[in-house]
Every structure is written in structure tokens, then in C-alpha cells.
Short mmCIF file of C-alpha atoms in Angstrom, two decimals:
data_model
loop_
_atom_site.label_atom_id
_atom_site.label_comp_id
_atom_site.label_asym_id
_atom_site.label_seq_id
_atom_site.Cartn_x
_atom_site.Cartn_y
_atom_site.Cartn_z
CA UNK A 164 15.02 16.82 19.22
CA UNK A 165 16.38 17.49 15.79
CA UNK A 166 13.68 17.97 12.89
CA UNK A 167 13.05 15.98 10.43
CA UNK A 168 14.02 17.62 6.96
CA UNK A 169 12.37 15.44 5.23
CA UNK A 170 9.20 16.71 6.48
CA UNK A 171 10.09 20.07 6.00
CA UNK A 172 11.31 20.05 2.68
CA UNK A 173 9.97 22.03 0.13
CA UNK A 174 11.05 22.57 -3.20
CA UNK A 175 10.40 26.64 -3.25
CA UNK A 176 12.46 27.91 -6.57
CA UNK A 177 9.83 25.18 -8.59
CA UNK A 178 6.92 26.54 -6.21
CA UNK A 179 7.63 29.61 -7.15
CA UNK A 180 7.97 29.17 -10.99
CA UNK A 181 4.73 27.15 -10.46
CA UNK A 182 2.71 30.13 -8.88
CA UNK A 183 3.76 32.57 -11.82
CA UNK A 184 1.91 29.86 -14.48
CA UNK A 185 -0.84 28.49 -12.77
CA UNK A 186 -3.66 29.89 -10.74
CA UNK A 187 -4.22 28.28 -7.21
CA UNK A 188 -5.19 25.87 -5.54
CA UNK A 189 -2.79 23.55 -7.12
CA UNK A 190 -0.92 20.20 -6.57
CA UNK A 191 2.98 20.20 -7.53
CA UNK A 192 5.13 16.30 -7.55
CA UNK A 193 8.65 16.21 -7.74
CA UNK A 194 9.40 13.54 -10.00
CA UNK A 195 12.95 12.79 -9.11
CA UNK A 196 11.50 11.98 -5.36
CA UNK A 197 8.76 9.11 -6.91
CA UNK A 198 11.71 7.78 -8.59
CA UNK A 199 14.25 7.91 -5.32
CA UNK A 200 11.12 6.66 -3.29
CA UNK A 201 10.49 3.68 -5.83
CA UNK A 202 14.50 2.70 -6.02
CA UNK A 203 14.68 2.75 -2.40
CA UNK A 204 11.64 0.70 -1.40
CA UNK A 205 13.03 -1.73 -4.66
CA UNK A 206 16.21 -2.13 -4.02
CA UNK A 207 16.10 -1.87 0.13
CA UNK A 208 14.01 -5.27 -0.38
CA UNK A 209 15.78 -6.97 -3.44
CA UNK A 210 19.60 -6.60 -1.90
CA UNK A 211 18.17 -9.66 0.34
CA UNK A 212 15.38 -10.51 -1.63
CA UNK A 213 16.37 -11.04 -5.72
CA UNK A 214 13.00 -11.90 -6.97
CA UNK A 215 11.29 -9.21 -4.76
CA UNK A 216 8.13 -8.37 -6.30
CA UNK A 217 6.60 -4.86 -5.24
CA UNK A 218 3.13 -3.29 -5.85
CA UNK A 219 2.23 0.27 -6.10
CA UNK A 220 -1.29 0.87 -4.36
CA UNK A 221 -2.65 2.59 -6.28
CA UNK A 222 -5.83 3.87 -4.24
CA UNK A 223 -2.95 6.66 -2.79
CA UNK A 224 -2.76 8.33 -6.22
CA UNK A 225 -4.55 7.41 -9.20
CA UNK A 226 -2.72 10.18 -11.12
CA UNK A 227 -1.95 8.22 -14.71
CA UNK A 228 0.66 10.94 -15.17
CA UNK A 229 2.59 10.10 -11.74
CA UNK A 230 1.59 5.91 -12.14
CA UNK A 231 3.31 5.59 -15.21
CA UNK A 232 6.16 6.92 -13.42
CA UNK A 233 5.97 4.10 -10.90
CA UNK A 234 5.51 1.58 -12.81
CA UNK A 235 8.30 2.62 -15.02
CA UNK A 236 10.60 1.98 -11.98
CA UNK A 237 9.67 -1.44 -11.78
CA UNK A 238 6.29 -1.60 -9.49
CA UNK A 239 3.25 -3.39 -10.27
CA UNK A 240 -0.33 -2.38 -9.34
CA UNK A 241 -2.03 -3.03 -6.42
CA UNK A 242 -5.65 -2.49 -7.26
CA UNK A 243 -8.87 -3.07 -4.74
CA UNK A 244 -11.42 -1.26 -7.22
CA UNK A 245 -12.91 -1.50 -10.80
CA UNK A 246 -11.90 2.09 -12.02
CA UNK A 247 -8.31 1.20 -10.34
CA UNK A 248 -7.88 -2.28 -12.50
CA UNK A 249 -8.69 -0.50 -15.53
CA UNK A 250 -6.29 2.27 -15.19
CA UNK A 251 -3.86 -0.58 -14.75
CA UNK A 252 -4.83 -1.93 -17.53
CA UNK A 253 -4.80 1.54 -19.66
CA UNK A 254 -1.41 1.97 -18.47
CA UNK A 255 -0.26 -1.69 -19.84
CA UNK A 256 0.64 -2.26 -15.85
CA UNK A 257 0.09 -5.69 -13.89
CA UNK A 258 -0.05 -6.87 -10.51
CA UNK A 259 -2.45 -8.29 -7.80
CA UNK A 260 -6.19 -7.65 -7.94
CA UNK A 261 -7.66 -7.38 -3.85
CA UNK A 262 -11.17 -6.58 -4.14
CA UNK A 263 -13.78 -6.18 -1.09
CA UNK A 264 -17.76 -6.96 -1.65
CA UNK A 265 -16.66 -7.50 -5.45
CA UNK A 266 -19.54 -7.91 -8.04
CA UNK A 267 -19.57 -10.22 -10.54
CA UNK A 268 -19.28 -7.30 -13.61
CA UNK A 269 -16.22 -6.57 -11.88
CA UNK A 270 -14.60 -9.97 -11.34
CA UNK A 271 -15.40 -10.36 -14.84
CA UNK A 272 -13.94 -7.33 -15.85
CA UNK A 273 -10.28 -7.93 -13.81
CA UNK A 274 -10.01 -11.33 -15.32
CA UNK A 275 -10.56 -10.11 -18.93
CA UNK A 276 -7.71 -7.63 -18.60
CA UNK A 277 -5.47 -10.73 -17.78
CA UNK A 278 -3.41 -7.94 -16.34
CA UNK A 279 -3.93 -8.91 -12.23
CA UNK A 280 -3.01 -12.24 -9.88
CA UNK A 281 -6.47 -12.64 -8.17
CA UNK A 282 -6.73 -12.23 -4.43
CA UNK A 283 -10.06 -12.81 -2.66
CA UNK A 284 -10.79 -11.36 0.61
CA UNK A 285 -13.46 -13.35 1.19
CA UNK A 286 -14.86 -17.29 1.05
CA UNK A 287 -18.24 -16.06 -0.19
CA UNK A 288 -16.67 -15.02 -3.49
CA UNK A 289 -15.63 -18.74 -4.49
CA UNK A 290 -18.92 -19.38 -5.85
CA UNK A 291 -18.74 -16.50 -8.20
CA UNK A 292 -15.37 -17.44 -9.25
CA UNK A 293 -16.61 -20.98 -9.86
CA UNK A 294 -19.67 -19.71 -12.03
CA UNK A 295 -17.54 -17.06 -13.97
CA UNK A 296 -14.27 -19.13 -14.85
CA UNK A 297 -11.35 -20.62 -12.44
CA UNK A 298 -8.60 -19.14 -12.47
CA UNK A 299 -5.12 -21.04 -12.40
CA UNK A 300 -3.83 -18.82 -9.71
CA UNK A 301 -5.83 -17.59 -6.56
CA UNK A 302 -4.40 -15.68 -3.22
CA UNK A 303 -5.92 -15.11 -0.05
CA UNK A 304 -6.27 -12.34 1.83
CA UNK A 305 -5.57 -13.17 5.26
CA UNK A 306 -7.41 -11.64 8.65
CA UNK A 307 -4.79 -12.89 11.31
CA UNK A 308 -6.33 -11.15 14.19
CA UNK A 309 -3.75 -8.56 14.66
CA UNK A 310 -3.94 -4.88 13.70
CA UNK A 311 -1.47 -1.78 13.84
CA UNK A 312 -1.79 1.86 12.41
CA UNK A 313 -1.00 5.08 12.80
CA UNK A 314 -4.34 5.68 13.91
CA UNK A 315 -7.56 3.82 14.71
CA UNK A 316 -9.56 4.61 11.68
CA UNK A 317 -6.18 3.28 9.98
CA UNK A 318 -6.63 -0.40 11.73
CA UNK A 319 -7.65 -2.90 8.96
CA UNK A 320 -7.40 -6.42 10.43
CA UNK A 321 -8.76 -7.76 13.69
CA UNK A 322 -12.33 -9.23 14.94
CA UNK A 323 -13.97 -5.70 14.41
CA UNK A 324 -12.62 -5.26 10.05
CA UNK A 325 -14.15 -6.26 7.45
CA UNK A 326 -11.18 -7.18 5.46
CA UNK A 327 -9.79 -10.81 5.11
CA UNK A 328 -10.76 -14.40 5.30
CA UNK A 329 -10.45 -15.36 9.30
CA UNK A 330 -7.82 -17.42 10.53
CA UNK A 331 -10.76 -20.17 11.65
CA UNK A 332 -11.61 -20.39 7.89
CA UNK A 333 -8.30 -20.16 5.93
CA UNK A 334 -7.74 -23.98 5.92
CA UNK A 335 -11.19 -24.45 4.11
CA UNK A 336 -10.85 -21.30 2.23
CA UNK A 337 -7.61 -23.04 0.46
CA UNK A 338 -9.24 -26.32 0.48
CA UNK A 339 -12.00 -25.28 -1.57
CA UNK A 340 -10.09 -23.50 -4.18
CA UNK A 341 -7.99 -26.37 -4.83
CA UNK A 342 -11.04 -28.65 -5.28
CA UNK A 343 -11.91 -26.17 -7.64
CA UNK A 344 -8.59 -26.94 -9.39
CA UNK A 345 -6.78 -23.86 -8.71
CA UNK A 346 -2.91 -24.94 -9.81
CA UNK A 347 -1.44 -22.17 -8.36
CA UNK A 348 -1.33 -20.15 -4.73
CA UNK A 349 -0.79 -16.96 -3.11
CA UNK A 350 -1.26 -15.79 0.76
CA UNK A 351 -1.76 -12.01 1.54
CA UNK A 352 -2.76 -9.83 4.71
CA UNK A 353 -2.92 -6.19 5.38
CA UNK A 354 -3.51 -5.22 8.87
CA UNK A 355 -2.97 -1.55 9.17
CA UNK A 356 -1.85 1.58 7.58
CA UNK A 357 0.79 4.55 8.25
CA UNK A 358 2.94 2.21 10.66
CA UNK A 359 6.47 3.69 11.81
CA UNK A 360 7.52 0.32 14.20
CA UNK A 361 10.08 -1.55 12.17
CA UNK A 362 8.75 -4.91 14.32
CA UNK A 363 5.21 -4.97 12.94
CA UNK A 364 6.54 -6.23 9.35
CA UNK A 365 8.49 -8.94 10.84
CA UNK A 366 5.73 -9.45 12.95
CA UNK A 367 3.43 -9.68 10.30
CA UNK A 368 5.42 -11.74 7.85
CA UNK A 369 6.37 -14.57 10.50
CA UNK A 370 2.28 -15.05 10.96
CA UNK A 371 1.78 -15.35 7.18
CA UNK A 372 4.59 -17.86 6.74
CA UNK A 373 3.12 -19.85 10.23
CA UNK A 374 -0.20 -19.75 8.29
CA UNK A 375 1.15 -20.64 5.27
CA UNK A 376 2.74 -23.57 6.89
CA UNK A 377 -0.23 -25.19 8.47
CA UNK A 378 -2.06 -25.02 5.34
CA UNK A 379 1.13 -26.82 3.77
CA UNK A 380 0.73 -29.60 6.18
CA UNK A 381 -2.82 -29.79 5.57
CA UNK A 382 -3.27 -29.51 2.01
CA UNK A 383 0.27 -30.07 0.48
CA UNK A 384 0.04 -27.00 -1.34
CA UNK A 385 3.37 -24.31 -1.71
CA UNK A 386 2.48 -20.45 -2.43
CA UNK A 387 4.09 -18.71 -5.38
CA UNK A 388 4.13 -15.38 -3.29
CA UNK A 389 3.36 -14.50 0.34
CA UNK A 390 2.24 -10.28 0.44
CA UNK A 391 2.89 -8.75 3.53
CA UNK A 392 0.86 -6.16 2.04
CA UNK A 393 1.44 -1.75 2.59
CA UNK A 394 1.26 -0.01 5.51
CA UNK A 395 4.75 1.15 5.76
CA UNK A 396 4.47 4.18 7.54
CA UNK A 397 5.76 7.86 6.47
CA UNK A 398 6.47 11.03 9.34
CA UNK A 399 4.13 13.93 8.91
CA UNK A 400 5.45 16.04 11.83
CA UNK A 401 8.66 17.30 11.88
CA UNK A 402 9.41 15.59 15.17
CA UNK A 403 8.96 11.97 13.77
CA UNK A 404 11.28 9.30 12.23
CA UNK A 405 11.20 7.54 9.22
CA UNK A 406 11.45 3.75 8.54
CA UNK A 407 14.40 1.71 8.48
CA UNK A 408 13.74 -0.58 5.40
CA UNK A 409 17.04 -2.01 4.94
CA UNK A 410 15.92 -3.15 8.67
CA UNK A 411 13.22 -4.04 7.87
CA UNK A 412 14.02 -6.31 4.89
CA UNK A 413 17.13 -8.12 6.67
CA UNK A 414 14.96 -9.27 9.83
CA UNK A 415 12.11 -10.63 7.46
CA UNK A 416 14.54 -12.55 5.82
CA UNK A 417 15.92 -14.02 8.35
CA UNK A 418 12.69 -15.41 9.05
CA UNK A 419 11.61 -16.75 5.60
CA UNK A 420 15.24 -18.36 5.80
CA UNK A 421 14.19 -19.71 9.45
CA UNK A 422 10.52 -20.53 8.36
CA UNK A 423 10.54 -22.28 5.14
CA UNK A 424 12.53 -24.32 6.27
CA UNK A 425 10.82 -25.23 9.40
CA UNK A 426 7.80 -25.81 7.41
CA UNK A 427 8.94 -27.17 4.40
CA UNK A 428 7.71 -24.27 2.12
CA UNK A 429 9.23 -23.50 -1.34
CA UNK A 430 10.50 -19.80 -0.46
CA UNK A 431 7.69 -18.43 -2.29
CA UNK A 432 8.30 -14.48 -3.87
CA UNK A 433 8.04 -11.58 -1.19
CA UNK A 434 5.41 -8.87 -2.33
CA UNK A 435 4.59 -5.87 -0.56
CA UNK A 436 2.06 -2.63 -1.57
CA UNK A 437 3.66 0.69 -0.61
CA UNK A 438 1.73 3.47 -1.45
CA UNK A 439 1.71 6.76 0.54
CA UNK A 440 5.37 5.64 1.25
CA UNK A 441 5.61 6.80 -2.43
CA UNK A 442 3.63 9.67 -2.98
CA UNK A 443 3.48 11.53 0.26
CA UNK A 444 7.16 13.09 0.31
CA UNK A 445 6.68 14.05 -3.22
CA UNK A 446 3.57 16.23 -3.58
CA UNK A 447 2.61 19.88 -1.99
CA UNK A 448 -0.62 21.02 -2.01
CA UNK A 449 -0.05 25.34 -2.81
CA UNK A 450 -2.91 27.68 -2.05
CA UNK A 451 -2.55 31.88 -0.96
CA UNK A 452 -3.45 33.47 1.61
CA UNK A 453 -6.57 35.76 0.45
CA UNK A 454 -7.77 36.84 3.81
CA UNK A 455 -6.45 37.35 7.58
CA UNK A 456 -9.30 37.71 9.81
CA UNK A 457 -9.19 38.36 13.62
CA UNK A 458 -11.78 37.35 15.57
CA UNK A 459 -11.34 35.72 19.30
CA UNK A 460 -7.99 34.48 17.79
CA UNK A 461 -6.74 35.38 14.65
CA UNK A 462 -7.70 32.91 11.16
CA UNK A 463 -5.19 32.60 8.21
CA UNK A 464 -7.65 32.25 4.68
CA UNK A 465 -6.31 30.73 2.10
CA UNK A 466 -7.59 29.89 -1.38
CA UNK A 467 -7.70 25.85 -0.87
CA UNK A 468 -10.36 23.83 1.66
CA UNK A 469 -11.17 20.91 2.23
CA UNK A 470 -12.44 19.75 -1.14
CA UNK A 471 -8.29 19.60 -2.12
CA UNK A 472 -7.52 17.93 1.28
CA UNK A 473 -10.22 16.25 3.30
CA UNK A 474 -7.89 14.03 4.88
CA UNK A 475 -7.97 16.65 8.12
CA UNK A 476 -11.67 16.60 8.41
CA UNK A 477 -12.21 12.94 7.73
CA UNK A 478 -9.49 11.60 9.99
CA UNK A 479 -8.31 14.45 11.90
CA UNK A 480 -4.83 13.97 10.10
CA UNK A 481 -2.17 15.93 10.68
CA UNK A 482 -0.51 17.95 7.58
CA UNK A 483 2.79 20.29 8.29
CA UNK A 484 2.05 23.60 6.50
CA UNK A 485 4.96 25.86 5.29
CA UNK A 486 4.69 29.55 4.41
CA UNK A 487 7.01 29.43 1.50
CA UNK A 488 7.89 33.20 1.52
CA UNK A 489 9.18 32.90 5.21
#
């Protein structure tokens, strides 16, 4: 099987130059990959969907440096945290606020901004809304009982999450907004991280739009914008593919054609939250080798740990490692 040289590229002459300035442990980005990562996602998505909307999550790097580069090529925020709605909101960026166990400071604090469409992931957070102010525009965040990731730890939907209103409660979930007199309506899920199967997105967009449907019939309401949500998946060994988004895009289409229509659903805007498939193509983490020790086998020191990269320890993730002077 041919290798992937995506995975294996490295950008050694600017490594290099790096090295001779800085001492290490260091991070280096590529800027010119953000910006071909961000045009691709875009436009992969807007040649079938016009008014595609997409978010940058920002939880993958909070780097103002590298966001305003993201957001300069068109992206919005996703946020899910306080400190991640006001760096949004530093940065003059918008988008979609998706909180989880959200305070009351911070709902506050996300609405003041005006910066962020609000999407709850839970019914236990109308009351809050109702006490603090009503918005005109309220989204959903969606458990639908499915799940896919690149790993276990990476599953985020399902009867065992946290994350999302169940399918049992959506109706009411809806229902009680608009008694609130919410005007206007989104419908989000996010089931899973680091995915590499074309199928789940069209999978996952069908659901929403069935969902979205039944709450149609029941409530009369349309939704400004359905968010399939991130997840799109990225190869970290050299033996893996990447996604087909142009794929991806036309077969979702084809549904929201097929579905709307069924259902009698304004075609609402398509949003979706990429974030490592940003940010993880574009970054290197470069540390030297201070110390070769051999012991029962032999051990490779270098001058980064863990506290740069804990994703190994944590989640027993896989990261390809290059010696750049071989």
C-alpha cells in the first residue's frame, strides 16, 4: 500500500530555519496549509451548497494568531466554552454558541457579545434562558442515538453521552422554546469525532432532516440552519486515507433535495464545525534528541513530553514522528 504523503510531509528547509532561532520544544504552522485546508472544506461544500455556512471549532486550537487566519477565510466560530466565546468575540468573529452544563454568568456573558446563534444541549437550560432574556433564535443540539469515531473515547452521542437533548424529548424541547416565543430555529448534532467513512455524514444529515421533519409536522416550525456538526476525520498513519468531501457534500445534497421536500421544510442553511480537519496537517511539534539510552531495548530522549502532547497518554493516540535529518 502506497503512503500517504500527506502524513508524511514535513516542511524541513522552514524546520530548519526554525531550529537556528528558537530553542526547543517548539510548535511550527504552515500558514498556506490553514488557508488550503479552509478553501477546501469552503468551497468542497458551497459548489453544491451556495449559502454554506462553516464553523471553525475552535476547542482544536485556540491560537488567536492561527484563528484569525481562519476566520479570515470565511469560517465562523464554533465555541462550547466561556474563555472560547470571548476569544471570538476579541477576534470580532461570530458563529454558534454549544455549551454543556452552562452557568448562568456564562449564558449571560455569550448573549452580551451578540457575537454567537445559541444552541442548547440540554432542556434543563430553558429555564435559565427564560429568567436571563429570550433570545429570537435558539438551536438544538440533537442526541439521535447513533455514534461513530475514530476511537471510543471519541464517541459523543448515544444512550451512554452526555451531550444532546434525546430524541424522546426533542418534540417538547422545541415546543417549549416556541411558547417561550423563540421566532427563529436551528437543529444541530455531533455524534463523534476523527471519522474517515464518507457514509456517516450522509448518515447523519438524513436523521437531522427526518427529525427536523417530525417536529415540522408537529409544531409548524422551519429551521434557519440544520449543523451536521465536526467530526470529519483526518489520517495520522501513513497507511490511511483521507476524506472525500466533494463526496461527501454531493450525497448530502442529494438528500436535503430529497428531504425537504418530502417534509415540506424550507431548505434551511447547511453548517458544519471542522476543526482538527484544519489544524492537524498544518502544525509539527519539533523537539531534539538529548539522550539515547539502552536499557532492555534501546529509548530515544528528546527535549519535549507529554506536557506539549498529552494526546498519547490521554487517549493512546497515535502521532507519526519524523527524524528530520534522515
Amino acid at each position: 500500500m502506497p503512503y500517504n504523503k500527506e502524513v508524511l510531509y514535513l516542511p524541513k528547509s522552514a524546520i530548519k530555519q526554525a531550529i537556528a532561532r528558537f530553542p526547543t520544544p517548539f510548535f511550527l504552522y504552515e500558514e498556506k496549509r490553514i488557508r488550503a485546508n479552509c478553501r477546501l472544506f469552503r468551497n468542497s461544500f458551497r459548489r453544491y451548497f451556495p449559502s454554506f455556512a462553516p464553523l471553525y471549532a475552535v476547542k482544536a486550537n485556540t491560537n488567536p494568531f492561527l484563528l484569525n487566519i481562519i476566520f479570515s477565510e470565511g469560517f465562523g466560530s464554533d465555541a462550547s466554552s466561556e474563555a472560547e466565546a470571548w476569544i471570538t468575540h476579541k477576534l470580532n468573529g461570530s458563529g454558534m454558541y454549544t455549551g454543556n452544563y452552562t452557568t448562568e454568568n456564562e449564558f449571560k456573558f455569550v448573549l452580551k457579545t451578540g457575537c454567537f446563534k445559541l444552541n442548547l444541549d440540554d432542556t434543563s437550560m430553558i429555564p435559565t434562558i427564560k429568567r436571563i432574556g429570550i433570545p429570537e433564535f435558539i438551536s438544538f443540539r440533537v442526541n439521535p442515538g447513533l455514534s461513530h469515531g475514530g476511537m471510543k473515547s471519541l464517541y459523543l452521542a448515544g444512550p451512554n453521552a452526555k451531550f444532546g437533548v434525546p430524541l424522546k424529548d426533542i418534540i417538547t424541547a422545541y415546543k417549549n422554546a416556541k411558547d417561550l416565543g423563540v421566532k427563529r430555529f436551528g437543529i444541530h448534532t455531533m455524534t463523534g469525532s476523527n471519522i474517515l467513512d464518507e457514509s456517516y455524514f450522509e448518515t447523519i444529515a438524513v436523521k437531522l432532516l427526518q427529525i427536523a421533519g417530525k417536529i415540522k409536522k408537529k409544531l409548524g416550525i422551519d429551521f434557519e440552519c440544520l449543523n451536521i456538526g465536526g467530526g470529519f476525520g483526518v489520517p495520522y498513519r501513513p497507511e490511511e486515507r483521507g476524506l472525500d468531501l466533494e463526496q461527501i457534500a454531493r450525497k448530502i445534497r442529494s438528500q436535503f433535495d430529497l428531504l425537504c421536500s418530502k417534509y415540506g421544510l424550507k431548505t434551511p442553511t447547511l453548517m458544519a464545525e471542522p476543526g482538527r480537519f484544519i489544524m492537524a496537517n498544518t502544525g509539527w511539534l519539533i523537539g531534539k534528541v538529548h539522550v539515547i539510552k539502552n536499557s532492555y531495548k534501546q529509548f530515544i530522549g528528546i527535549d519535549a513530553g507529554m506536557n506539549d502532547l498529552p494526546r498519547p497518554a490521554i487517549y493512546n493516540a497515535y502521532h507519526h514522528i519524523t527524524v528530520v535529518s534522515q
